[in-house]
mmCIF file of C-alpha atoms in Angstrom:
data_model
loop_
_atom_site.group_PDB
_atom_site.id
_atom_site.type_symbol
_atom_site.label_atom_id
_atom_site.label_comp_id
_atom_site.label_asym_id
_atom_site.label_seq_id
_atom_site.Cartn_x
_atom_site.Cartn_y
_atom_site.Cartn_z
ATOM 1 C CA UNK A 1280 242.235 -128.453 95.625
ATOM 2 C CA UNK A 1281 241.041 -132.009 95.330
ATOM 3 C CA UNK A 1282 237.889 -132.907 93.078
ATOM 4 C CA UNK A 1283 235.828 -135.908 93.575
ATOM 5 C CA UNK A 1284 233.941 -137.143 90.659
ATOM 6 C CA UNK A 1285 230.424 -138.240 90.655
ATOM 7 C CA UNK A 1286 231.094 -141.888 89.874
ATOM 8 C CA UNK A 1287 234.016 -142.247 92.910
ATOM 9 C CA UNK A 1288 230.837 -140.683 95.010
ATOM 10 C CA UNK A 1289 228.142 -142.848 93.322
ATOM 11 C CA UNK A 1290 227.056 -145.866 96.285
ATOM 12 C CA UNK A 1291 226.435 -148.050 93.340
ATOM 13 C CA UNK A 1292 229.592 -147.930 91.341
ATOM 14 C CA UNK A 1293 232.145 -147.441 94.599
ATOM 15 C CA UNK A 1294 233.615 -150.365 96.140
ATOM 16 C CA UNK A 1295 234.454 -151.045 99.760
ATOM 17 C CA UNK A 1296 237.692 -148.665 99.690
ATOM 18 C CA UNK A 1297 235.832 -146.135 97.918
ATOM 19 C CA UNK A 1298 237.359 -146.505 94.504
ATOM 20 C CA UNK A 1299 235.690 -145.836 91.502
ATOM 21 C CA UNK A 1300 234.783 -149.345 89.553
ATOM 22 C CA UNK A 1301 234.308 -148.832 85.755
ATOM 23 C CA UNK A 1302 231.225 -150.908 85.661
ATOM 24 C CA UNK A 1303 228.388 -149.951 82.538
ATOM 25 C CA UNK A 1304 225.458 -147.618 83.895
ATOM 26 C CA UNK A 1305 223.515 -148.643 80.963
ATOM 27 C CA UNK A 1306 222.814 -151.468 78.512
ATOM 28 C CA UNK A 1307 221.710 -150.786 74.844
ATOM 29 C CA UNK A 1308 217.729 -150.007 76.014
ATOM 30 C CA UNK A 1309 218.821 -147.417 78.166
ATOM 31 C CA UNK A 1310 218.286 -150.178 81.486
ATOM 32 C CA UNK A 1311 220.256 -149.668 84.013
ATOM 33 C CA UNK A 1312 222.906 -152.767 84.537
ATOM 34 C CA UNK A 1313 221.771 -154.890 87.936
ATOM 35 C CA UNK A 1314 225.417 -155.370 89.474
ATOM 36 C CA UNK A 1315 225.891 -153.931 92.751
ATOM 37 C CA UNK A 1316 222.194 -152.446 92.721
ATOM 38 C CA UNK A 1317 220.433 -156.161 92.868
ATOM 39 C CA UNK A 1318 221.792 -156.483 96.090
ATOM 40 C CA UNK A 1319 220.494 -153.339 97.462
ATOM 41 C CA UNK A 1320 217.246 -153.405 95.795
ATOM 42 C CA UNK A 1321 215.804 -157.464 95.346
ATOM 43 C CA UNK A 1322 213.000 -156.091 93.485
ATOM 44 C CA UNK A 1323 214.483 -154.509 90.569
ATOM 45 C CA UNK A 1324 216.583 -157.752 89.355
ATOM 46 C CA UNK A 1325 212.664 -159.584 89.232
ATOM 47 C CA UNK A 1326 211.025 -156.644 87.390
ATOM 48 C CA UNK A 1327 210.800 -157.534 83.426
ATOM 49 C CA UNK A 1328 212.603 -156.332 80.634
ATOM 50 C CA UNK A 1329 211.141 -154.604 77.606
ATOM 51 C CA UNK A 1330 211.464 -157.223 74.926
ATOM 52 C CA UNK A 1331 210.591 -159.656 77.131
ATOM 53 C CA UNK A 1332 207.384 -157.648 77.910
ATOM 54 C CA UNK A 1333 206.704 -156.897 73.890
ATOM 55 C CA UNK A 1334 207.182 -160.620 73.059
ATOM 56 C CA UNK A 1335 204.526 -161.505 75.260
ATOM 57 C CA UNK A 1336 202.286 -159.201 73.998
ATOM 58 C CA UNK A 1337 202.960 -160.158 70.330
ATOM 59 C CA UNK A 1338 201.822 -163.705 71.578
ATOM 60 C CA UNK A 1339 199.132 -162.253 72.505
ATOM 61 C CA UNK A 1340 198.435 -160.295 69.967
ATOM 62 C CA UNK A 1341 198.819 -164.027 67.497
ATOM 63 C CA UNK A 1342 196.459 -165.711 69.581
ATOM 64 C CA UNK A 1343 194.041 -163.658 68.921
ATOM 65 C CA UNK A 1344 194.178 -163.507 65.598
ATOM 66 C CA UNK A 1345 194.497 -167.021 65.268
ATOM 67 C CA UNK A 1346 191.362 -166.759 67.194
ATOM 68 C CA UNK A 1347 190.010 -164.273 64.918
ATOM 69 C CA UNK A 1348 190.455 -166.549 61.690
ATOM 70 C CA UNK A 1349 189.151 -169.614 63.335
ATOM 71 C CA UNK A 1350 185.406 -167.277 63.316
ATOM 72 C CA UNK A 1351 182.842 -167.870 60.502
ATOM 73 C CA UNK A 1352 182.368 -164.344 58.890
ATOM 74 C CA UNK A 1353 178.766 -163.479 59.716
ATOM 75 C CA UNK A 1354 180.125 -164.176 63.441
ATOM 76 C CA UNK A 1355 183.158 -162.036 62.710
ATOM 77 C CA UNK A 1356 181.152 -159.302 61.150
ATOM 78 C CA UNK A 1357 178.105 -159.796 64.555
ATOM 79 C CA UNK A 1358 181.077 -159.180 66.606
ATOM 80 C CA UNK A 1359 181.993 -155.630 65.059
ATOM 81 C CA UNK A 1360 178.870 -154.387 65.103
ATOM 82 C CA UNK A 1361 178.795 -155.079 68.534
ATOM 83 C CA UNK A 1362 182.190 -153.564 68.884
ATOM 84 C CA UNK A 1363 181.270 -150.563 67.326
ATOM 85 C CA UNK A 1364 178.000 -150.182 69.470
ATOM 86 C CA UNK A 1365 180.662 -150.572 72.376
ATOM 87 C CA UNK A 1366 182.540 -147.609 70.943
ATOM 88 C CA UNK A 1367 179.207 -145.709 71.290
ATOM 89 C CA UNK A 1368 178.482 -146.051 74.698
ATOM 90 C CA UNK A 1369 182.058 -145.160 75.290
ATOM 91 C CA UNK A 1370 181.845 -141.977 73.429
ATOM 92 C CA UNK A 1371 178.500 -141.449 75.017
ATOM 93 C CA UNK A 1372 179.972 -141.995 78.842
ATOM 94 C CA UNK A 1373 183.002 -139.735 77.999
ATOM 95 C CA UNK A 1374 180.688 -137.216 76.879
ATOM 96 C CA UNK A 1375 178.350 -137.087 80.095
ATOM 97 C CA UNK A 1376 181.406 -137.440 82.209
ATOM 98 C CA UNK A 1377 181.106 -140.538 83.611
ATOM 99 C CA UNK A 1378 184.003 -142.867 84.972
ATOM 100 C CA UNK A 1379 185.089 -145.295 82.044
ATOM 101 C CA UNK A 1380 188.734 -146.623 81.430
ATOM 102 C CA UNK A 1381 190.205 -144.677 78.407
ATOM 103 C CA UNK A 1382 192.152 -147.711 77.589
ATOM 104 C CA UNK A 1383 188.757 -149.283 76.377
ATOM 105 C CA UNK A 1384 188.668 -147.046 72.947
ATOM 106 C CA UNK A 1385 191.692 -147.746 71.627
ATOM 107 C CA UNK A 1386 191.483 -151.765 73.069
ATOM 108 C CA UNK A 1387 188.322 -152.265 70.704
ATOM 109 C CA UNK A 1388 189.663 -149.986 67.796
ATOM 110 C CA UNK A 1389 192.386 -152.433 67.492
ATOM 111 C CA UNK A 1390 189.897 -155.575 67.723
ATOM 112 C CA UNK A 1391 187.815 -154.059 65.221
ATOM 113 C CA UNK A 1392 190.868 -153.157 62.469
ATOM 114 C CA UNK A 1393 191.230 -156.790 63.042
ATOM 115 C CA UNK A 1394 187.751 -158.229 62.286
ATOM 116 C CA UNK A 1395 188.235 -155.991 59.370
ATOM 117 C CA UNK A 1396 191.549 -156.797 58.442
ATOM 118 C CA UNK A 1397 190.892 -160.944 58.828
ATOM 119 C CA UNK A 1398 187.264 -160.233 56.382
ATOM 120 C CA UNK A 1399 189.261 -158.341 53.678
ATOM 121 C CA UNK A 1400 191.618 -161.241 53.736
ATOM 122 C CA UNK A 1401 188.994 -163.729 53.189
ATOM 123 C CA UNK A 1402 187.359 -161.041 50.224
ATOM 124 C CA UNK A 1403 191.411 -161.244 48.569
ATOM 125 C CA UNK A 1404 191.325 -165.083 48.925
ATOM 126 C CA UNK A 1405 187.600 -165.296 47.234
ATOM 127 C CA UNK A 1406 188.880 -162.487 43.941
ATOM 128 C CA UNK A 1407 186.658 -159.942 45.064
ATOM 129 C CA UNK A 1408 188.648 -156.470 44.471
ATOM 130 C CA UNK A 1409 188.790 -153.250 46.408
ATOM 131 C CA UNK A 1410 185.968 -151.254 44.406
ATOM 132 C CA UNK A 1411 183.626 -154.300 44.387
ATOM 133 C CA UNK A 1412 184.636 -154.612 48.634
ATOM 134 C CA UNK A 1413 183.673 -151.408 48.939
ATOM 135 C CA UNK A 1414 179.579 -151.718 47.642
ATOM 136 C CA UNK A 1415 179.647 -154.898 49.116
ATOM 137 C CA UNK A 1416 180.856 -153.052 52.257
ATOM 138 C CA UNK A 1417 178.250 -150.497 51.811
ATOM 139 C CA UNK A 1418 174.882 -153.053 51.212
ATOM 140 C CA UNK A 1419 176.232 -154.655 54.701
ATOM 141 C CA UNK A 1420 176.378 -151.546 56.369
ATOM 142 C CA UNK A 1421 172.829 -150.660 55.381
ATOM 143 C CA UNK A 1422 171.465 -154.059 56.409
ATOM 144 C CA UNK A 1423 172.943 -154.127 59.652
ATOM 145 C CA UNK A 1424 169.962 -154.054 62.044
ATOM 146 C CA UNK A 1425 170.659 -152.044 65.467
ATOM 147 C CA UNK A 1426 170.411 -153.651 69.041
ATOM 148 C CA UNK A 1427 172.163 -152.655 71.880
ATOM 149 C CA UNK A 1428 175.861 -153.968 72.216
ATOM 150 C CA UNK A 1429 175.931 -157.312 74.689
ATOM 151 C CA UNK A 1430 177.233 -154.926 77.788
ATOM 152 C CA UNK A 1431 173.560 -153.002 77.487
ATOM 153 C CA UNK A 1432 171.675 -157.014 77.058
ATOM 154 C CA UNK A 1433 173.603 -158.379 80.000
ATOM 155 C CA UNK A 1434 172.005 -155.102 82.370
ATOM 156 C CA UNK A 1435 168.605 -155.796 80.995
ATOM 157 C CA UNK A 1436 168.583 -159.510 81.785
ATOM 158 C CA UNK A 1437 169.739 -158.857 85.521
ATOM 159 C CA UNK A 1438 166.903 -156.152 86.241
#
């Protein structure tokens, strides 16, 4: 009784005469190698690689803190209270079930940790040390005065 394995059956590893081709199904990521299947399927050989994807995310990712660092810090420190007034009205639309993208809370999470991150820097550069941060930290917190974030200004000035 004859057996046929699965590669001498596979229509991506066979060759014309049917014979089995030891060609890898896999590179290091886990991608599957574009030989015979570019052919069959032109979009896959166009369709990005992870690292390729991550570095241009890291770019990004640099860019904006470069961005970041360029700010004076009472801008830096406007912007995350506006951030985190953001983060309210997205807790407050997930909690009355209305449509918002998910994406948005952990998108402005991530900006804030930065803000923060780039003003502790500036704190380390200065000598100020982690207790004294902290009631520093605190007497901003308490004179922060609350206004609506700028998505809330921009519907009042078109009504």
């Amino acid at each position: 009784m004859a057996t046929m394995s699965l590669a001498a059956a596979s229509p991506l590893t066979s060759t014309a005469r049917g014979l089995a081709v030891s060609t890898p199904r896999t590179s290091f990521l886990g991608l599957r190698a574009l030989g015979a299947s570019a052919a069959r399927f032109p979009g896959l050989a166009a369709a990005p690689r992870r690292g390729e994807a991550a570095v241009v995310r890291m770019a990004k990712r640099e860019q904006e803190l470069e961005e970041i660092r360029a700010m004076e810090t009472e801008k830096l420190e406007e912007e995350v209270v506006d951030l985190k007034g953001e983060l309210f009205l997205l807790r407050l639309k997930r909690s009355a079930r209305q449509e918002f993208k998910s994406s948005e809370f952990g998108r402005m999470r991530k900006r804030v940790a930065r803000l923060l991150t780039v003003r502790r820097e500036r704190e380390i550069e200065q000598g100020i040390n982690k207790r004294l941060s902290r009631k520093l930290d605190r007497k901003w917190k308490l004179g922060i005065v609350v206004r609506p974030p700028p998505s809330m200004r921009e519907k009042k000035e078109e009504e």
